[in-house]
CSV table of C-alpha atoms in Angstrom, one decimal:
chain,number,residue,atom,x,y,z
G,1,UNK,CA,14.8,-12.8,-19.8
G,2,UNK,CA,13.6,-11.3,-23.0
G,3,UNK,CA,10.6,-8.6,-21.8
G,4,UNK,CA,8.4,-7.8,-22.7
G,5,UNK,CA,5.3,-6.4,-24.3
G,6,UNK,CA,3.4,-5.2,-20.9
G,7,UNK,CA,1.7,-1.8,-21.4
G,8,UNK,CA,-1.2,-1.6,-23.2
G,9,UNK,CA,-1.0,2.4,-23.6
G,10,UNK,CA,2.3,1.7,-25.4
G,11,UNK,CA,3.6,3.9,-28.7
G,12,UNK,CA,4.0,1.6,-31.5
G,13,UNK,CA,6.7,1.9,-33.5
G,14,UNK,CA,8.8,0.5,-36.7
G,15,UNK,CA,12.1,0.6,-36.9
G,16,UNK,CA,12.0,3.7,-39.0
G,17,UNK,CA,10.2,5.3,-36.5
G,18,UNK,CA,12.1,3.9,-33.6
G,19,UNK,CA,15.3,5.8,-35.2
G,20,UNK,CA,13.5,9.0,-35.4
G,21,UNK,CA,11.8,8.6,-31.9
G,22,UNK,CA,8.5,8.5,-33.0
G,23,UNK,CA,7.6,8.2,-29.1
G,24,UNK,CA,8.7,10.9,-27.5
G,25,UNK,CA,9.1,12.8,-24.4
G,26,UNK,CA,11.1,15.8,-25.8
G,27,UNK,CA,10.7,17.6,-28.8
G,28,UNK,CA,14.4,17.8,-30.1
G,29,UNK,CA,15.6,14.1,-32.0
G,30,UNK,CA,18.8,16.1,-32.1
G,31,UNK,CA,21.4,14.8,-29.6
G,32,UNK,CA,24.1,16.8,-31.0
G,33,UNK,CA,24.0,19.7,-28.2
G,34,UNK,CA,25.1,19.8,-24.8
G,35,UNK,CA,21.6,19.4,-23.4
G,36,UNK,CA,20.2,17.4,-25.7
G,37,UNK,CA,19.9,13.2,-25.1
G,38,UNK,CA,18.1,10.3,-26.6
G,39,UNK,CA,17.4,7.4,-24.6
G,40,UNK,CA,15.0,4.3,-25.5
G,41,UNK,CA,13.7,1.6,-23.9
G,42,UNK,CA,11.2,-1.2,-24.3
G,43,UNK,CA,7.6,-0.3,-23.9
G,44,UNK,CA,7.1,-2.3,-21.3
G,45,UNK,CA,9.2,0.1,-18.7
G,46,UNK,CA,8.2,3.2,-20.4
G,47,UNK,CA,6.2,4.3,-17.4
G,48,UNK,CA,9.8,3.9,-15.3
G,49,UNK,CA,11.8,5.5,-17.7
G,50,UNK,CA,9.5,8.6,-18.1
G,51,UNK,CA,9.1,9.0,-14.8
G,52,UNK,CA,13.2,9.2,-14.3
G,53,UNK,CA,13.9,11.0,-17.3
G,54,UNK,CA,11.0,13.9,-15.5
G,55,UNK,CA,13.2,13.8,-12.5
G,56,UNK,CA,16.4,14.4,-13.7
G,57,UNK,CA,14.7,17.6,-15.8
G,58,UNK,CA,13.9,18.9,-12.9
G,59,UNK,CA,17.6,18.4,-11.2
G,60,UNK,CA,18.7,19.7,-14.8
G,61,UNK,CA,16.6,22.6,-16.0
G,62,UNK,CA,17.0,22.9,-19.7
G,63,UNK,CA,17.6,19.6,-21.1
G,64,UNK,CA,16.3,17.9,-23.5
G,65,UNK,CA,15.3,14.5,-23.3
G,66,UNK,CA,14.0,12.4,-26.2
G,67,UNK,CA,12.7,8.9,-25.4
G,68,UNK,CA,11.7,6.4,-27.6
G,69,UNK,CA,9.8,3.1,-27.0
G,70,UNK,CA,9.2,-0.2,-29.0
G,71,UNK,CA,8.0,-3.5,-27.6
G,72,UNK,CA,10.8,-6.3,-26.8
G,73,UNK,CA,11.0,-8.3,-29.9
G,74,UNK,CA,11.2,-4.8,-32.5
G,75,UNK,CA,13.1,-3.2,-29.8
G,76,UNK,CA,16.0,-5.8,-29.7
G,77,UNK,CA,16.2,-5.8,-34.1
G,78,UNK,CA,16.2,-2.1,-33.7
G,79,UNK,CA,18.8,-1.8,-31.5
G,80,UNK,CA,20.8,-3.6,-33.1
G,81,UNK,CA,20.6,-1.9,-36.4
G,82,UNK,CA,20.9,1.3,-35.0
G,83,UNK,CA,24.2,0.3,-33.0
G,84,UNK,CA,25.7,-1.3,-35.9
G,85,UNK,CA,24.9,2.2,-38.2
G,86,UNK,CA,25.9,4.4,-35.4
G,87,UNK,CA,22.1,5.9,-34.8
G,88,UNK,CA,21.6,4.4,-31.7
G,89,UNK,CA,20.8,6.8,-28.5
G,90,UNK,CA,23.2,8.0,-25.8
G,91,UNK,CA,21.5,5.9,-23.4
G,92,UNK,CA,19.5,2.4,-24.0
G,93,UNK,CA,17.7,0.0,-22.2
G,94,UNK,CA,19.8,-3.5,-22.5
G,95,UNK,CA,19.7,-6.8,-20.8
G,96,UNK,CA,21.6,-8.0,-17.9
G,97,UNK,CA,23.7,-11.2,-18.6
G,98,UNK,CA,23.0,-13.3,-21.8
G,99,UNK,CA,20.5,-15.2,-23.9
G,100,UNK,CA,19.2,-12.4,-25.7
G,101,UNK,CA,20.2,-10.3,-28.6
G,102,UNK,CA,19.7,-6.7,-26.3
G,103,UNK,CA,22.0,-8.6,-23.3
G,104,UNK,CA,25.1,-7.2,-22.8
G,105,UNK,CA,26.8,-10.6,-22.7
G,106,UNK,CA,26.2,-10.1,-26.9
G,107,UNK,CA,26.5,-6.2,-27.2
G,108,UNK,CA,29.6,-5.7,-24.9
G,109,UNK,CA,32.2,-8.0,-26.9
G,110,UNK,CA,31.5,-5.8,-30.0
G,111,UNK,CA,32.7,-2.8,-28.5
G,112,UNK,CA,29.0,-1.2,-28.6
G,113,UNK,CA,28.7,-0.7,-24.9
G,114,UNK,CA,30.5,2.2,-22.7
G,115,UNK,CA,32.8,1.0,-19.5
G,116,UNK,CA,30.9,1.9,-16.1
G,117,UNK,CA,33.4,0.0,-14.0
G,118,UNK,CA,34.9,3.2,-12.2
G,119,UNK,CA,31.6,4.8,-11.5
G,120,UNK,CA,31.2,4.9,-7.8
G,121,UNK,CA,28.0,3.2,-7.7
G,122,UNK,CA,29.2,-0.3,-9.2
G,123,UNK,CA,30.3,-1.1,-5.8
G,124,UNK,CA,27.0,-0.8,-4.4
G,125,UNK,CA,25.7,-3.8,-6.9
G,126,UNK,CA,24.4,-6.5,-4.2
G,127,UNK,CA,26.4,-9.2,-5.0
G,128,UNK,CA,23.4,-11.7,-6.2
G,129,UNK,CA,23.3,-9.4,-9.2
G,130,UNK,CA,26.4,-8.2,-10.0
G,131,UNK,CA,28.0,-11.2,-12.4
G,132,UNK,CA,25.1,-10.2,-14.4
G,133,UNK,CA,25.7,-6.5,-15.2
G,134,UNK,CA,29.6,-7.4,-16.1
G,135,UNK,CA,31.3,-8.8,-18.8
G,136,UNK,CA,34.8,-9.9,-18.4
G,137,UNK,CA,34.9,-8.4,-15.2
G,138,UNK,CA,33.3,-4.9,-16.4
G,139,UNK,CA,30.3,-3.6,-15.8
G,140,UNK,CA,28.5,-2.5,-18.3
G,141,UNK,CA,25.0,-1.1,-17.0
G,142,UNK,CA,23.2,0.2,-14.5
G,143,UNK,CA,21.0,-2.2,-13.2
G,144,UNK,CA,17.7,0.0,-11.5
G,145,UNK,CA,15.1,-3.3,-10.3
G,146,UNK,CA,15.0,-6.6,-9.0
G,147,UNK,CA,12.3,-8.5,-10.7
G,148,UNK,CA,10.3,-11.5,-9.9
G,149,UNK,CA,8.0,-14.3,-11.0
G,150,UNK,CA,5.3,-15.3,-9.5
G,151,UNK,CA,1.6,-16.1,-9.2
G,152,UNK,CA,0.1,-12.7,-8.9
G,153,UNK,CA,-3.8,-13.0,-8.3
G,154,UNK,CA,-6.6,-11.0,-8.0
G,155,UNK,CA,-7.9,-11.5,-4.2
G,156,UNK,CA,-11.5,-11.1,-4.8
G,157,UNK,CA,-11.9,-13.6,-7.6
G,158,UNK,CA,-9.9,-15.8,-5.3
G,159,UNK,CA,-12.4,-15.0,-2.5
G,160,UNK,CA,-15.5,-15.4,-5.2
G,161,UNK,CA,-13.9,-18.9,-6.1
G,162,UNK,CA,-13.5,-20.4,-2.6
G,163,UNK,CA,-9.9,-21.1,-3.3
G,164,UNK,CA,-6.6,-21.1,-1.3
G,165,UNK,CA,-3.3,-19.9,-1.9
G,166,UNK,CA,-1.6,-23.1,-2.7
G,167,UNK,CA,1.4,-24.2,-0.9
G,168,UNK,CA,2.4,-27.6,-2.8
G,169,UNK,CA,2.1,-29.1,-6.1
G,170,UNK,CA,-1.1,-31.1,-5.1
G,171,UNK,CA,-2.6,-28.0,-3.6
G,172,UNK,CA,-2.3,-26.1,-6.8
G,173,UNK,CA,-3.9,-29.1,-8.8
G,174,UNK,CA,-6.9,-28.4,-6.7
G,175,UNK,CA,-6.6,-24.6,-7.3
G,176,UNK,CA,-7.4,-25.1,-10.4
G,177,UNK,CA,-10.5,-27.1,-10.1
G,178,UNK,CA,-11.6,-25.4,-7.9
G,179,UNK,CA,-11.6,-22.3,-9.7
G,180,UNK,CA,-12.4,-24.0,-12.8
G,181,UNK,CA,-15.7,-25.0,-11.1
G,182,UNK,CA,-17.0,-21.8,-10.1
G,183,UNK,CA,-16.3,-20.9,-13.6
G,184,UNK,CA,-13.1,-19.0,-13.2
G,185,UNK,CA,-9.6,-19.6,-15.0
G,186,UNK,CA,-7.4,-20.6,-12.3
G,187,UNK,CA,-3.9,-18.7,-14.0
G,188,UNK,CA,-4.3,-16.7,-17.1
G,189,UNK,CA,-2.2,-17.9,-19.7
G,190,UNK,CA,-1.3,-15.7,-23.1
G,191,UNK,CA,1.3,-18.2,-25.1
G,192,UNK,CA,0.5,-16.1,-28.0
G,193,UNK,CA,2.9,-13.9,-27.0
G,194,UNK,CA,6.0,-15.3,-27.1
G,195,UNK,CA,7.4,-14.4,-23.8
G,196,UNK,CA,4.7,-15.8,-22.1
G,197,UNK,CA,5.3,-19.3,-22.7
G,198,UNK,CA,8.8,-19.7,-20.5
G,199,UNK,CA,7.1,-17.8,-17.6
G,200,UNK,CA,5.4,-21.2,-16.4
G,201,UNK,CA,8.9,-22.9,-16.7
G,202,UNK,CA,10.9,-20.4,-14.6
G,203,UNK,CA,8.3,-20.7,-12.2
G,204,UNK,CA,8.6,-24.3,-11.6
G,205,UNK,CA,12.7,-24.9,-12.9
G,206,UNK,CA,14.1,-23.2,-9.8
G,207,UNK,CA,12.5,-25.6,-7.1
G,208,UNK,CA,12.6,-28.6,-9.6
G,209,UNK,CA,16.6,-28.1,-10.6
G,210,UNK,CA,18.0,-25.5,-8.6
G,211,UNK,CA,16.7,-26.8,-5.2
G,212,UNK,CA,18.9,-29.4,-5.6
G,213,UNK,CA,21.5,-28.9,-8.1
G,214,UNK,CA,22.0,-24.9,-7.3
G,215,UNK,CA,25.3,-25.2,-9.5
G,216,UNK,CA,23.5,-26.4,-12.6
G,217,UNK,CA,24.5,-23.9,-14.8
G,218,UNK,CA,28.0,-24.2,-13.5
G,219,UNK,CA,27.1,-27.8,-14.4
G,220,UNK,CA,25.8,-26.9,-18.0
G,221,UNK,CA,28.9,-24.7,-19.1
G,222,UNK,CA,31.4,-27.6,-18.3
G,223,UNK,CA,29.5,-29.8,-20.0
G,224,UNK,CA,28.2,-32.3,-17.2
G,225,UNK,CA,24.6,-32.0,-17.2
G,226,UNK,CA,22.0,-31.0,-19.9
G,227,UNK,CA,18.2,-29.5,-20.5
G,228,UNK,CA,17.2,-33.1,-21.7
G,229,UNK,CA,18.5,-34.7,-18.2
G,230,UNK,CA,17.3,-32.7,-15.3
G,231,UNK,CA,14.6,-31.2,-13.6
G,232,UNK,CA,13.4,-29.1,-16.8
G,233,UNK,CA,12.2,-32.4,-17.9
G,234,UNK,CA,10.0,-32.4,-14.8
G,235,UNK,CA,9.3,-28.5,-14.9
G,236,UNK,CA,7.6,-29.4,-18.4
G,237,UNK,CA,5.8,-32.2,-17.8
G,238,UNK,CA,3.9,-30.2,-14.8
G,239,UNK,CA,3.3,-27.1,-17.1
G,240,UNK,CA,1.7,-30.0,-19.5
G,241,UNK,CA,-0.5,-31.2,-16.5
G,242,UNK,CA,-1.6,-28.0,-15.6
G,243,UNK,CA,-3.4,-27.5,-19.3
G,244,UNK,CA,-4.4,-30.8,-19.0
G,245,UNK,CA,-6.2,-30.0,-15.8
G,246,UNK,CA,-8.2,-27.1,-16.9
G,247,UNK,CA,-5.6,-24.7,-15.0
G,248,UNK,CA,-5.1,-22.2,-18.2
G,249,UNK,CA,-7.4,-19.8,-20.0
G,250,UNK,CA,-9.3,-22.0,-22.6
G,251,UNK,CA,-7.0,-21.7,-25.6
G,252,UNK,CA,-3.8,-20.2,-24.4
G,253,UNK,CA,-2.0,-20.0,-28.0
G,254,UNK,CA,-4.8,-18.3,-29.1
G,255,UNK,CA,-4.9,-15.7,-26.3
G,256,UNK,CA,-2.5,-12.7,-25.9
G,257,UNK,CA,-0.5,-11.6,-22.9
G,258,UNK,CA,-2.9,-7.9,-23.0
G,259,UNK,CA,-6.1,-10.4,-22.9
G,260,UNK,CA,-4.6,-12.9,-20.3
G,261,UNK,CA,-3.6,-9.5,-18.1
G,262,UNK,CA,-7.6,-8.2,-18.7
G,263,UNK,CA,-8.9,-11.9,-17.6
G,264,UNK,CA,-6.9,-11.4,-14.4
G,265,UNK,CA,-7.2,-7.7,-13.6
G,266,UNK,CA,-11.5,-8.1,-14.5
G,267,UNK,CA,-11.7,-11.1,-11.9
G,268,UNK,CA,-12.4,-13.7,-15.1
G,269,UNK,CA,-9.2,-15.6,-13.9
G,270,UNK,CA,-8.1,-15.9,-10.4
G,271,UNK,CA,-4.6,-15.5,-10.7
G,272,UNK,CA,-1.5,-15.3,-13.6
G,273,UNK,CA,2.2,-16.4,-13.6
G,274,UNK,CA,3.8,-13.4,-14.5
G,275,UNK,CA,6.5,-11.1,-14.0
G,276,UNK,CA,6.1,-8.6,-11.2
G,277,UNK,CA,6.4,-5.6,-13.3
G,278,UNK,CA,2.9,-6.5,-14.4
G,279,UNK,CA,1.3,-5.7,-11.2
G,280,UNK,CA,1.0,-1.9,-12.1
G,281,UNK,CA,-0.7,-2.9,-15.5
G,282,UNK,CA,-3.1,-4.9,-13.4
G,283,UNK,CA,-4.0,-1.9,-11.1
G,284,UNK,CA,-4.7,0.1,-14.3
G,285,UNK,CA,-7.4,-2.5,-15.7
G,286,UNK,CA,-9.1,-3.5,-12.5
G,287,UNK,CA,-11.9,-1.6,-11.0
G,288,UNK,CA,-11.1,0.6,-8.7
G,289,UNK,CA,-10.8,-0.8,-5.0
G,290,UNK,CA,-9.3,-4.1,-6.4
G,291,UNK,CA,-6.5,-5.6,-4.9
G,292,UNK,CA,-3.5,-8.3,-5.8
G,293,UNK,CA,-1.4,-10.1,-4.1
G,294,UNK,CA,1.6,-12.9,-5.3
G,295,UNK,CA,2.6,-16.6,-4.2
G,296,UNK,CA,5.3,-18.3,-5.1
G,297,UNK,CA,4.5,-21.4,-7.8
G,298,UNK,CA,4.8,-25.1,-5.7
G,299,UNK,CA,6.4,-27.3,-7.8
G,300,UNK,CA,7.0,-30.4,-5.2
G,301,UNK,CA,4.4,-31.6,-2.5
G,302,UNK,CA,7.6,-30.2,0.0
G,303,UNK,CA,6.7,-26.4,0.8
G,304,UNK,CA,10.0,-25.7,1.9
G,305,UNK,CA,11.6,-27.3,-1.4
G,306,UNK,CA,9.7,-24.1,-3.1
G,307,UNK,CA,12.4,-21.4,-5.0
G,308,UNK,CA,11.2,-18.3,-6.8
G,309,UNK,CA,12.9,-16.8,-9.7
G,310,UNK,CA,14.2,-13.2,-8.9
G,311,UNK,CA,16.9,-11.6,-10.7
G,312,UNK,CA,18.5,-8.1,-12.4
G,313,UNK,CA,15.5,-6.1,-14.3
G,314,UNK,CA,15.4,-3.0,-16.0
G,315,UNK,CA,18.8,-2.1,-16.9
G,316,UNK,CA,20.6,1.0,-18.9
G,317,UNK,CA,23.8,1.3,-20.6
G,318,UNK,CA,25.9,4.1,-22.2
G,319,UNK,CA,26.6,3.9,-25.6
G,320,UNK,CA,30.2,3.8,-26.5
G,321,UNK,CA,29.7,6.5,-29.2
G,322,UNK,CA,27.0,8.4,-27.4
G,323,UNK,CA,26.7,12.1,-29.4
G,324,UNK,CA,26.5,13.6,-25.8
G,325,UNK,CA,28.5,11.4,-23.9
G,326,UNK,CA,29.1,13.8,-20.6
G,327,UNK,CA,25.2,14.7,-20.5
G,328,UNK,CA,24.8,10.9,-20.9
G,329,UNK,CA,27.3,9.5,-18.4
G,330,UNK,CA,25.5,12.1,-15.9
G,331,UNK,CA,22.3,10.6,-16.6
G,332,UNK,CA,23.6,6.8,-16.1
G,333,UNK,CA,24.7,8.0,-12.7
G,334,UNK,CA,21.7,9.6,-11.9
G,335,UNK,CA,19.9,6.3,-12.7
G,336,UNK,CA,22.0,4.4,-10.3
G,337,UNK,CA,20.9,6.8,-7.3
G,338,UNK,CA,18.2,5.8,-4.5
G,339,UNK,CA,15.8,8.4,-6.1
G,340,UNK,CA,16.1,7.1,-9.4
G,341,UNK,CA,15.8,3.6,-8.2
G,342,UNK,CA,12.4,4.3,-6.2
G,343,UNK,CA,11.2,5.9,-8.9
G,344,UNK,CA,11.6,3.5,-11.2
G,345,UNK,CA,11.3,-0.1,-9.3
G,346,UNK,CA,7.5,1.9,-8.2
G,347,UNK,CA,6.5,3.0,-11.4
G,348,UNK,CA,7.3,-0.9,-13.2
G,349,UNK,CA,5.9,-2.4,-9.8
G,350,UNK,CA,9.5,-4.1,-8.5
G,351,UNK,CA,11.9,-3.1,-6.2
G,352,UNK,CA,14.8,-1.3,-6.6
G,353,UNK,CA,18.0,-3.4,-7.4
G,354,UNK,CA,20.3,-2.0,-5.1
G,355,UNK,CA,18.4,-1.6,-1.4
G,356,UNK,CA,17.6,1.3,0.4
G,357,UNK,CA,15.8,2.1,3.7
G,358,UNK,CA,13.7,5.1,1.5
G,359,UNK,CA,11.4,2.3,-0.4
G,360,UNK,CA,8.2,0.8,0.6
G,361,UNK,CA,8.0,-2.0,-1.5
G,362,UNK,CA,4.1,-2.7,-2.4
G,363,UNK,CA,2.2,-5.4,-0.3
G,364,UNK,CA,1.6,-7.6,-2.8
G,365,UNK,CA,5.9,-8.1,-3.7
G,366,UNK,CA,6.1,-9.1,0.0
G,367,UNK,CA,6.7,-13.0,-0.7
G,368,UNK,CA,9.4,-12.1,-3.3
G,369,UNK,CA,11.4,-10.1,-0.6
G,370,UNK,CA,10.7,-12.7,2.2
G,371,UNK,CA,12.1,-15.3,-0.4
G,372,UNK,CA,15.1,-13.1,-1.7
G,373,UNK,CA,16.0,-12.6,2.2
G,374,UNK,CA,16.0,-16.1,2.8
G,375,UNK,CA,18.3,-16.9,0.2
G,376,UNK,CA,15.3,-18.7,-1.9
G,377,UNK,CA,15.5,-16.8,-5.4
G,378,UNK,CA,17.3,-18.0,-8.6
G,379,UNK,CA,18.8,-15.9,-11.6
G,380,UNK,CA,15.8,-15.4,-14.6
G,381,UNK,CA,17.4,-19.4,-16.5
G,382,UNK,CA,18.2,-17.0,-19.6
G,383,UNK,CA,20.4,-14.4,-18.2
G,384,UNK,CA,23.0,-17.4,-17.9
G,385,UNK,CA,22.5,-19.2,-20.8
G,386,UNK,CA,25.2,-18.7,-23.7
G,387,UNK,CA,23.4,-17.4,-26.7
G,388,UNK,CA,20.0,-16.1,-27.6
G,389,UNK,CA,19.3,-19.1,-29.6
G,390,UNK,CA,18.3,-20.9,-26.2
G,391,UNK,CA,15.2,-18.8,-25.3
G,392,UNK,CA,14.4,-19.1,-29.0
G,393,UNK,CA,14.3,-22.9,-29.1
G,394,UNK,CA,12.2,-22.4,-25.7
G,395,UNK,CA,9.7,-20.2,-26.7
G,396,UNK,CA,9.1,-22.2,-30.3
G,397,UNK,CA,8.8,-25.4,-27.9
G,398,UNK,CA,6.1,-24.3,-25.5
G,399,UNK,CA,4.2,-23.3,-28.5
G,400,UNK,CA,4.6,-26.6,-30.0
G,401,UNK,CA,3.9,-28.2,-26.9
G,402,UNK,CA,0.7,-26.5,-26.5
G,403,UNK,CA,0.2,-27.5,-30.0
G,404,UNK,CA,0.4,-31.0,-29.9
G,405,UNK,CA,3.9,-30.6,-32.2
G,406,UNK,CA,6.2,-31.9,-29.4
G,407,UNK,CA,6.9,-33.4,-26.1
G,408,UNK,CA,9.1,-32.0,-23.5
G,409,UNK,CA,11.7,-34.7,-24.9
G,410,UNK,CA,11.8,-33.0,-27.8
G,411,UNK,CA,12.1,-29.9,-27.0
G,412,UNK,CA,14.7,-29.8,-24.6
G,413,UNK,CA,16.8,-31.8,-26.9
G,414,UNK,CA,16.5,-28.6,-29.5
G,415,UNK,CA,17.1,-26.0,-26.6
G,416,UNK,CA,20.4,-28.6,-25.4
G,417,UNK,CA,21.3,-27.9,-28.8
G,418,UNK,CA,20.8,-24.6,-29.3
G,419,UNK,CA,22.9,-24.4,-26.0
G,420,UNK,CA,25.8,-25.9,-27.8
G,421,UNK,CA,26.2,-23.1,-30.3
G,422,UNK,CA,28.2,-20.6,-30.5
């Protein structure tokens, strides 16, 4: 999924400035030397990267480590540029699967991407994952958290409101009046920001497709089902109700993902469908004491029929032409260790991709691992979709649905498509 703009202490950079690593947690843009690496990632997991690029100075006294930062949508143009001119650092954040222009699904082909298929660690990839970190039977990153979506709510607005944790579709219908009469917004909602709009969708697509048709996208690629004539249709149509219940903040194309976060994190909302890796930005905002937990998002009046969407995070790759490439490859391996992972999956607020009996997972993730145990999570819908052009026609759609522009007919016939390109 392409993500995502979540830190509000983020460096902002151009593209210029992005190249010259303008953000920085080193003092030597120079890569050239045998202790000397650029890596970059998107804003939104700056706090994980830092905090693994620190460790691994410490394991390797004396190297040099500049980092640069950008959020999602500048990042992936960046990169792009920067891999195409050769610029582009020894290690970069990049996407797990396809649909985006970072994924490696679209960087790998070109040759831009290092092999990692006879690192040691590949083999530790849980299988749920792995297809998504290879390409042609490669792997080509290191995948370092498994991420969810969810409803992640503030527990004493939801106390002040006198609501409860919905468990059906019906339920969260009276959620939201009930919150929206004690003044409250029941789930924050910031569709100015483009990522934002498919978060409601993902919520509700895997219980209202994948519950029963778990081999739709097997279904999609052959060419025997589409957008237009499945459960999406039904996915939409709730997210439609939900605004037309009063369940969003007040005018969610005209509110940003940083406000929709403060709303939630100040008690002015009750809860926020949003990725898990926002729960640390949360904690930031909130007063101190306040405390967040996460429920899955009913999409049928059948509690058991519920699916969450959990799938491959935060992910690195290796340049192909990294200026350092042994100080690189060492740091890619160091990423894929349980000490890396920890570090990471706590600093972003997810867990680690690949298990490990070291991490205490915070309370609040506790329904995603209960559903990923059970078997009850469903790859992020983008990671398997066959060009970036999909999530493009998805996030343009939500925002013309919101404003009156088009109806879920519509839109799923542009994203159906956009599916058919090449």
């Amino acid at each position: 999924m392409s993500k995502i703009n979540r830190l509000t202490a983020v460096c902002a950079v151009s593209a210029v400035a992005l190249s010259a690593a303008a953000c920085s947690s080193g003092t030597n843009a120079n890569s050239g030397g045998s202790k000397s690496l650029r890596v970059s990632a998107v804003a939104t997991d700056r706090a994980g990267t830092e905090a693994v690029i620190k460790a691994f100075k410490q394991h390797n006294p004396g190297v040099d480590i500049t980092a640069s930062y950008a959020d999602t949508d500048q990042y992936q143009g960046t990169l792009r540029t920067q891999l195409s001119s050769g610029t582009a650092p020894d290690v970069f954040f990049a996407w797990p699967g396809n649909g985006n222009p970072g994924a490696i699904e679209v960087l790998a082909p070109t040759g831009y991407l290092a092999d990692l298929s006879g690192r040691p660690w590949t083999a530790q990839i849980p299988s749920g994952i792995k297809p998504v970190t290879q390409v042609g039977g490669k792997t080509y990153v290191v995948p370092l958290t498994f991420v969810g979506i969810g409803a992640l709510y503030n527990k004493k607005a939801l106390d002040e409101a006198g609501a409860k944790i919905p468990t059906t579709w019906t339920e969260t219908l009276a959620f939201c009046d009930t919150a929206k009469a004690k003044g409250k917004v029941a789930f924050a909602l910031g569709n100015q920001t483009d990522w934002v709009t498919q978060l409601v969708d993902y919520a509700l697509v895997p219980t209202t497709v994948y519950a029963t048709t778990p081999d739709f996208d097997q279904k999609m690629k052959a060419g025997s089902a589409t957008f237009a004539g499945s459960g999406w249709k039904t996915a939409m149509d709730k997210y439609l109700e939900m605004d037309k219940r009063g369940c969003f903040s007040k005018d969610p194309l005209g509110t940003s993902f940083e406000s929709s976060v403060s709303q939630l994190a100040k008690g002015k909302a009750v809860a926020a469908i949003q990725v898990t890796s926002t729960l640390n930005q949360l904690k930031s905002e909130a007063p101190q004491g306040t405390q967040f937990g996460m429920f899955p998002v009913p999409a049928t009046d059948n509690a058991s029929d519920t699916r969450m969407p959990g799938a491959a995070g935060g992910a690195f790759a290796l340049n192909a032409k990294a200026r350092n490439k042994d100080l690189a490859s060492k740091f890619i391996d160091f990423l894929a260790t349980p000490e890396a992972m920890n570090l990471y999956a706590s600093a972003t607020g997810n867990l680690p991709s690949i298990p490990n009996a070291q991490f205490t997972a915070d309370p609040a993730l506790q329904p995603l691992i209960d559903f990923q145990k059970a078997g009850k999570t469903v790859p992020f819908m983008d990671q398997l979709w066959p060009n970036p052009k999909v999530q493009q026609a998805h996030f343009t759609g939500v925002q013309d649905l919101f404003a009156g522009k088009a109806d879920p007919a519509k839109v799923l016939k542009q994203m159906d498509e956009a599916y058919a390109q090449k």
